[in-house]
Structure formats: C-alpha cells, structure tokens
mmCIF file of C-alpha atoms in Angstrom:
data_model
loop_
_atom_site.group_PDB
_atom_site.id
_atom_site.type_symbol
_atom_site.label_atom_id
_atom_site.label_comp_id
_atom_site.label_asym_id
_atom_site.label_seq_id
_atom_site.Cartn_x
_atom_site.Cartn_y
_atom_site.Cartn_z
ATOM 1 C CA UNK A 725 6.083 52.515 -33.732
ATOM 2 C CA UNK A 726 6.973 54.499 -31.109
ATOM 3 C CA UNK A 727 4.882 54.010 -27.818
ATOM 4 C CA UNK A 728 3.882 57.235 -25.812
ATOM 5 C CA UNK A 729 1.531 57.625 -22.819
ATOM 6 C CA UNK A 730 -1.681 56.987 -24.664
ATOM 7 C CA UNK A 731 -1.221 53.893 -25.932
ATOM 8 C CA UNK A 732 0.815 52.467 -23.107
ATOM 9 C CA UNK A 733 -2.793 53.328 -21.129
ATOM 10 C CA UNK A 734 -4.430 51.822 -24.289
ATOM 11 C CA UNK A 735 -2.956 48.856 -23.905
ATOM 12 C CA UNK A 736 -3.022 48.342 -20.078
ATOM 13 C CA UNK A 737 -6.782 48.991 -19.928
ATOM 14 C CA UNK A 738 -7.141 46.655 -22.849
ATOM 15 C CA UNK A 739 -4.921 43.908 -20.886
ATOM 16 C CA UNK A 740 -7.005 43.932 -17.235
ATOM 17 C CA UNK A 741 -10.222 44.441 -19.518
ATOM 18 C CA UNK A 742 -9.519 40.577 -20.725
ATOM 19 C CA UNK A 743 -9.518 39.488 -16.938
ATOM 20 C CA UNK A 744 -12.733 41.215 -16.644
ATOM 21 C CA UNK A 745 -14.537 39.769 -19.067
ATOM 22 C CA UNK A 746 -12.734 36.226 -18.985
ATOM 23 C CA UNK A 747 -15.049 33.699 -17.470
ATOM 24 C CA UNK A 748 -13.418 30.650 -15.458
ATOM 25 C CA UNK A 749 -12.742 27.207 -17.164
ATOM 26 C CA UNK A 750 -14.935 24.660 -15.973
ATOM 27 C CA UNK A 751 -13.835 22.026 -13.973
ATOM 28 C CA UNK A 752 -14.545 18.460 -15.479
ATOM 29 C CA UNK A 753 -16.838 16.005 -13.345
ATOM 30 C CA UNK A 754 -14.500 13.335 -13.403
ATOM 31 C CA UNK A 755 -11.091 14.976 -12.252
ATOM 32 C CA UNK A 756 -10.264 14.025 -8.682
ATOM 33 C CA UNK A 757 -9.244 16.405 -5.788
ATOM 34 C CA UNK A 758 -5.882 15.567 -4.055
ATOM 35 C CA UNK A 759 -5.484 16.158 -0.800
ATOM 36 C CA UNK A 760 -2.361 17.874 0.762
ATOM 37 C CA UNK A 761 0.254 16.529 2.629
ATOM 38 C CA UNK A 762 0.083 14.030 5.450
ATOM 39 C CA UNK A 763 -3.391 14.219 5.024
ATOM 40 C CA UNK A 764 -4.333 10.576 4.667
ATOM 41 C CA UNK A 765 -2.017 9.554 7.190
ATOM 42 C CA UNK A 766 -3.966 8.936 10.032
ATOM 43 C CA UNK A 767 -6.086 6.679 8.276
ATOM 44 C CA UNK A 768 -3.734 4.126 6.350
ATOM 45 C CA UNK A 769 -2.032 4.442 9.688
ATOM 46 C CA UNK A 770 -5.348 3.279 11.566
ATOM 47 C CA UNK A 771 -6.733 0.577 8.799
ATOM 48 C CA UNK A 772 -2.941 -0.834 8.764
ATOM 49 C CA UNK A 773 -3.284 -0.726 12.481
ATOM 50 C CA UNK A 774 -6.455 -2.711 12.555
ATOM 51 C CA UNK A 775 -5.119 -4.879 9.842
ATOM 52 C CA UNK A 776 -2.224 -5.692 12.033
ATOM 53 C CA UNK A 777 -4.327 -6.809 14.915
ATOM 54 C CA UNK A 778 -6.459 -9.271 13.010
ATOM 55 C CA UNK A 779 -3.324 -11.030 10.973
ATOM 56 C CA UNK A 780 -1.923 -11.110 14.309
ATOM 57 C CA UNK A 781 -4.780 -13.258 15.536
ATOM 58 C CA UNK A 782 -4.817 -15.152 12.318
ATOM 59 C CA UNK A 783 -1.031 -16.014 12.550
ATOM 60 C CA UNK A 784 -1.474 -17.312 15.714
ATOM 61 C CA UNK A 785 -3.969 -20.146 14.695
ATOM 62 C CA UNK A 786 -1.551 -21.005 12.465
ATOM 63 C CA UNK A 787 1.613 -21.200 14.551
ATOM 64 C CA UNK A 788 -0.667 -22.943 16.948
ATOM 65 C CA UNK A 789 -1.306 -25.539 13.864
ATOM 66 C CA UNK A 790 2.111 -25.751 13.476
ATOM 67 C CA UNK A 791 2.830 -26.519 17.122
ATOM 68 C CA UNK A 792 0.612 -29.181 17.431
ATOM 69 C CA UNK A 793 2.474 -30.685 13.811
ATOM 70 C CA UNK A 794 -0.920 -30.629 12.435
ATOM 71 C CA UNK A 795 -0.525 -32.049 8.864
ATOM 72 C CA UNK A 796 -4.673 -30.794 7.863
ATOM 73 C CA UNK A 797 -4.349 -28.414 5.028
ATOM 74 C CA UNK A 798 -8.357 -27.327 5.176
ATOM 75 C CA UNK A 799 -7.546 -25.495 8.645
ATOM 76 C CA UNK A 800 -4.192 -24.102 7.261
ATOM 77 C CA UNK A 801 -6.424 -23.262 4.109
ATOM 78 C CA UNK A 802 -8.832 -21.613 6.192
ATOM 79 C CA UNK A 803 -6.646 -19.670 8.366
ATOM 80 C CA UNK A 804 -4.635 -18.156 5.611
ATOM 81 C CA UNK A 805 -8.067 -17.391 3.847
ATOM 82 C CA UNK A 806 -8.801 -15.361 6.557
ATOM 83 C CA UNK A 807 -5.794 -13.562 6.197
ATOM 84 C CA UNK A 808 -5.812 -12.949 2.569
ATOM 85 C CA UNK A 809 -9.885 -11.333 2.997
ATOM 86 C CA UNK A 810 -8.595 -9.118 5.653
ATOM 87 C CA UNK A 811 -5.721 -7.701 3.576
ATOM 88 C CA UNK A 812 -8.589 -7.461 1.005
ATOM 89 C CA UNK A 813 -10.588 -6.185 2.845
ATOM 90 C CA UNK A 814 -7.645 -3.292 4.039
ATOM 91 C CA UNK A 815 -7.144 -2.699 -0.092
ATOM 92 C CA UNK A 816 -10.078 -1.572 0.072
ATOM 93 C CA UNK A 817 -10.338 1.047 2.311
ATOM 94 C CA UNK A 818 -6.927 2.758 1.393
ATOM 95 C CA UNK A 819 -8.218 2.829 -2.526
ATOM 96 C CA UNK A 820 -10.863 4.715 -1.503
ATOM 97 C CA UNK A 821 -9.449 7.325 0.479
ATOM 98 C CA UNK A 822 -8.311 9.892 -1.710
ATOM 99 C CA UNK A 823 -4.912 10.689 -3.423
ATOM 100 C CA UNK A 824 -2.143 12.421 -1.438
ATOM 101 C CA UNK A 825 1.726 12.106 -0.168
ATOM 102 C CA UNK A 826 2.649 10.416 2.374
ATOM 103 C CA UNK A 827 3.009 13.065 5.250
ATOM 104 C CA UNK A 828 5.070 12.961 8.667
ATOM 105 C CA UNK A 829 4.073 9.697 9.796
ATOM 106 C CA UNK A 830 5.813 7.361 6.690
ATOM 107 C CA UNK A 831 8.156 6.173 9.126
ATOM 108 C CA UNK A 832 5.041 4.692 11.286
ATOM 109 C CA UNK A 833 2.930 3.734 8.148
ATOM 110 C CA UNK A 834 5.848 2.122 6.681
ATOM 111 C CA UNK A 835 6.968 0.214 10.241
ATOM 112 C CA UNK A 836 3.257 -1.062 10.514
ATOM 113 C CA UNK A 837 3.188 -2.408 6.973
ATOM 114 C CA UNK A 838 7.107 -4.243 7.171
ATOM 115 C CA UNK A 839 5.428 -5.880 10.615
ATOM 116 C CA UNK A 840 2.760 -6.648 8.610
ATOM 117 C CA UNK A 841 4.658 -8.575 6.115
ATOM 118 C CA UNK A 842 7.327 -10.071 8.440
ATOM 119 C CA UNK A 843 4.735 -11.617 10.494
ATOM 120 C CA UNK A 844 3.391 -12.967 7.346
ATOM 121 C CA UNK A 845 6.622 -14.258 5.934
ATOM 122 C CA UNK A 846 7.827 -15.833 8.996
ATOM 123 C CA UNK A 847 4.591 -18.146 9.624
ATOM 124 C CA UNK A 848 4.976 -19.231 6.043
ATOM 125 C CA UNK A 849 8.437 -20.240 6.275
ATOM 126 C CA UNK A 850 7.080 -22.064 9.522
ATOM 127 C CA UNK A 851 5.028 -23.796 7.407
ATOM 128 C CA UNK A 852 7.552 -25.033 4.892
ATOM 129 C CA UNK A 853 7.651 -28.628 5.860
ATOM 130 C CA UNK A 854 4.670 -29.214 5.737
ATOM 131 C CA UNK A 855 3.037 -31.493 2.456
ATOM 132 C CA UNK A 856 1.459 -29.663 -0.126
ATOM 133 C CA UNK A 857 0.681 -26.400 1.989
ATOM 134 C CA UNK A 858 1.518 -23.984 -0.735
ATOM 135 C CA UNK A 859 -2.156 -24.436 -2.364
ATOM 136 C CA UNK A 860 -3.142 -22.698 1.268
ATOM 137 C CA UNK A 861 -1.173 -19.304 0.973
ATOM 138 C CA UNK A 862 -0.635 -19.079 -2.536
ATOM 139 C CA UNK A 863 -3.131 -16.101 -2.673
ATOM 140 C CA UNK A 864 -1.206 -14.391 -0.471
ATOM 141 C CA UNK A 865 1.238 -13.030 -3.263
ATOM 142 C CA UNK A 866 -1.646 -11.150 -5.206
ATOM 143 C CA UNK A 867 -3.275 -9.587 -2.002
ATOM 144 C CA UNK A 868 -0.114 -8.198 -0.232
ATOM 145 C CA UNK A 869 1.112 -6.542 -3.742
ATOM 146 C CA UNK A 870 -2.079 -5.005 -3.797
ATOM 147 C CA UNK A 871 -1.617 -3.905 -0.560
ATOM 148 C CA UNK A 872 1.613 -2.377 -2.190
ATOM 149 C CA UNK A 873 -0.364 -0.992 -5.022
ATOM 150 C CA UNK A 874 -2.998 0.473 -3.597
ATOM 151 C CA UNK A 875 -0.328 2.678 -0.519
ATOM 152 C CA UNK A 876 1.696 4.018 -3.652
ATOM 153 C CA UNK A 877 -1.054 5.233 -5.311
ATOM 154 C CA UNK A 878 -2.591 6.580 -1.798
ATOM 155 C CA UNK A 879 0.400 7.834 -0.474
ATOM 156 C CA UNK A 880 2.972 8.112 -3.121
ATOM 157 C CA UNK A 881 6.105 6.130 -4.000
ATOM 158 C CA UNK A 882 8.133 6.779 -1.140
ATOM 159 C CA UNK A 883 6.545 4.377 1.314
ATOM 160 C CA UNK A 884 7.262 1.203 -0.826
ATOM 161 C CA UNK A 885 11.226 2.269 -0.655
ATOM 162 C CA UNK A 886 10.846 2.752 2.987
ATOM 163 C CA UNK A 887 8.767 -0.786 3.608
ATOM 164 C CA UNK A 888 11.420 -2.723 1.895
ATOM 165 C CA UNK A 889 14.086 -1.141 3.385
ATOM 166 C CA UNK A 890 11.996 -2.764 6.497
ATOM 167 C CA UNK A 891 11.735 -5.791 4.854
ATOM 168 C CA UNK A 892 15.513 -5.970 3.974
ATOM 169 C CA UNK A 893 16.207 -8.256 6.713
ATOM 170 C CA UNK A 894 13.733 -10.944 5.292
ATOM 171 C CA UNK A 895 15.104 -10.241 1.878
ATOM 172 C CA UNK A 896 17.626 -13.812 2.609
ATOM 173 C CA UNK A 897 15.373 -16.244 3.825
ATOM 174 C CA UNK A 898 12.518 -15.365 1.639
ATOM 175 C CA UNK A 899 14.912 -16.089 -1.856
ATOM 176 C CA UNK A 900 16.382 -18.777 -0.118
ATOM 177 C CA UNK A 901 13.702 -20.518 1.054
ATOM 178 C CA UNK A 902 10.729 -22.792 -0.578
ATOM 179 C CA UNK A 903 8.304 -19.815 -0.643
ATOM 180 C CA UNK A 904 10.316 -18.140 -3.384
ATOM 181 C CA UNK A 905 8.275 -19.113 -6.131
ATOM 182 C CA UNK A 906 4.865 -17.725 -4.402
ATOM 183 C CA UNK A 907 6.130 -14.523 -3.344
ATOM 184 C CA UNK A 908 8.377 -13.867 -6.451
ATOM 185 C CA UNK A 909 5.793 -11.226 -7.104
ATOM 186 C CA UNK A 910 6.177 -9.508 -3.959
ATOM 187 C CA UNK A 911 10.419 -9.932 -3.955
ATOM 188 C CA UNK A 912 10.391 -8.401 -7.638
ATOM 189 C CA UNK A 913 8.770 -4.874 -5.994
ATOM 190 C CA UNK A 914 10.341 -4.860 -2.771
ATOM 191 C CA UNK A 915 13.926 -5.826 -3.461
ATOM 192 C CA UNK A 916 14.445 -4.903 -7.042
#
C-alpha cells in the first residue's frame, strides 16, 4: 500500500486525536512521593545533630561511672538505656521523613553519624572490665543498625559506604575486643 498525502494526514490526525481523547491514569493512594535530591538533608543532618548532643551527655555519665570504678550495673543499665531510647527515638524521625538521595551534605551526615558511633564504641570498650556489663548495652546492636536501616532507606545506599569508611579506624578494636559478639550485627554491615 502505497501512502500518499491523504492518508499520511489520515493517520496523523488519527494519532494526536488519541492524546485528545486519552484521559490520565490515576495515581494509586498508597504510592509514595520521593523527594529530589539533597532534599532531606537538612533534617537527618539536624536530628543526627541533636542525637549527637544527647549521647554525648549520656556517654559522659558513663565515663564518669567508669572513673569513679563504679562496679553498679543498674546505673550503667540506666545510662545506656537512655542512649538506646534516644537513638530510638532518632529512628524515628528519619523513617518518617520521606524517601530521597542523599544530597550535598553526605559528607556531614555521614561525619555526624561515624562520631556518633565512635563515641559509642569507645565508652563500651571502656567498659570492658567491668563484671557482667554486657546485659547493660546489649540493645545497643539492634538500635544503631536501625539507625543504619532507616538512613539507607531515607537517603540511599551511599551514606552507609561513607559511615564505615568513617568507622574504618574502629574496625580493629571493635573485632578484637570483648564487644565483638554484641556488635557482630553492626560489624557484618559496616565492614563487610
């Protein structure tokens, strides 16, 4: 069939007439908007911020615990509960801000976080000696992967590669120390 002006013009009238009378798909109820670029940055960047400041405090009861060789596993109990509902507490908020990638400021995010967990580590390890203190922080595993969980899924899986690399220089002492069992978790997704 040979194709001459008529229905070339047939055809082209009959091709933008189906965008005419198309109607839109709907969009289903449950789907969830992402949001562009960078654009949760500022606040994982502020609720890590404010998480910081409060483990801070926390770790400093107990390196003042460990100071005075206090050998009292309820206030070593207490302390690290503390910690382990603010990190909680932190999950929270990123999980509900809504999906995106992780914009300009993964470098900060992902500094804030490492500090985060090198604080953590390093009061543990502190701890060590002391009898039968890894009942107090053995929650600690579970919270700081979701912690880990929850900024991938916010902000994509380049800020887990950047907080280990971070972490790298606690990588040693934390498989060669007594902690390895109760952060095995947390060692299997940062250094694997």
């Amino acid at each position: 069939m040979q194709f001459n002006r008529t229905t070339t013009l047939f055809f082209v009238l009959a091709f933008f007439g189906l965008f005419v009378f198309a109607s839109p798909v709907p969009a289903s109820s449950e789907l969830e908007e992402r949001c562009s670029w960078g654009c949760n940055d500022a606040s994982v960047l502020t609720i890590l911020t404010n998480l910081q400041a409060t483990v801070k405090i926390h770790i400093a009861v107990v390196a003042n615990l460990v100071a005075q060789a206090s050998v009292d596993v309820t206030l070593y109990t207490a302390a690290f509960a503390t910690i382990i509902a603010d990190i909680n507490a932190a999950v929270v908020l990123i999980a509900a801000l809504p999906v995106g990638v992780v914009g300009l400021s993964a470098a900060v995010i992902a500094s804030t976080c490492a500090s985060i967990f090198i604080e953590i580590f390093v009061v543990v390890n502190s701890c060590s000696g002391i009898p039968n203190i890894t009942s107090c922080y053995s929650g600690l595993n579970g919270c700081l992967l979701s912690l880990l969980a929850s900024l991938k899924v916010c902000l994509g899986g380049t800020i887990i590669s950047l907080i280990a690399g971070l972490c790298a220089s606690v990588k040693v002492v934390l498989q060669l120390s007594i902690n390895v069992n109760v952060f095995a978790g947390l060692c299997g997704m940062l250094f694997v």
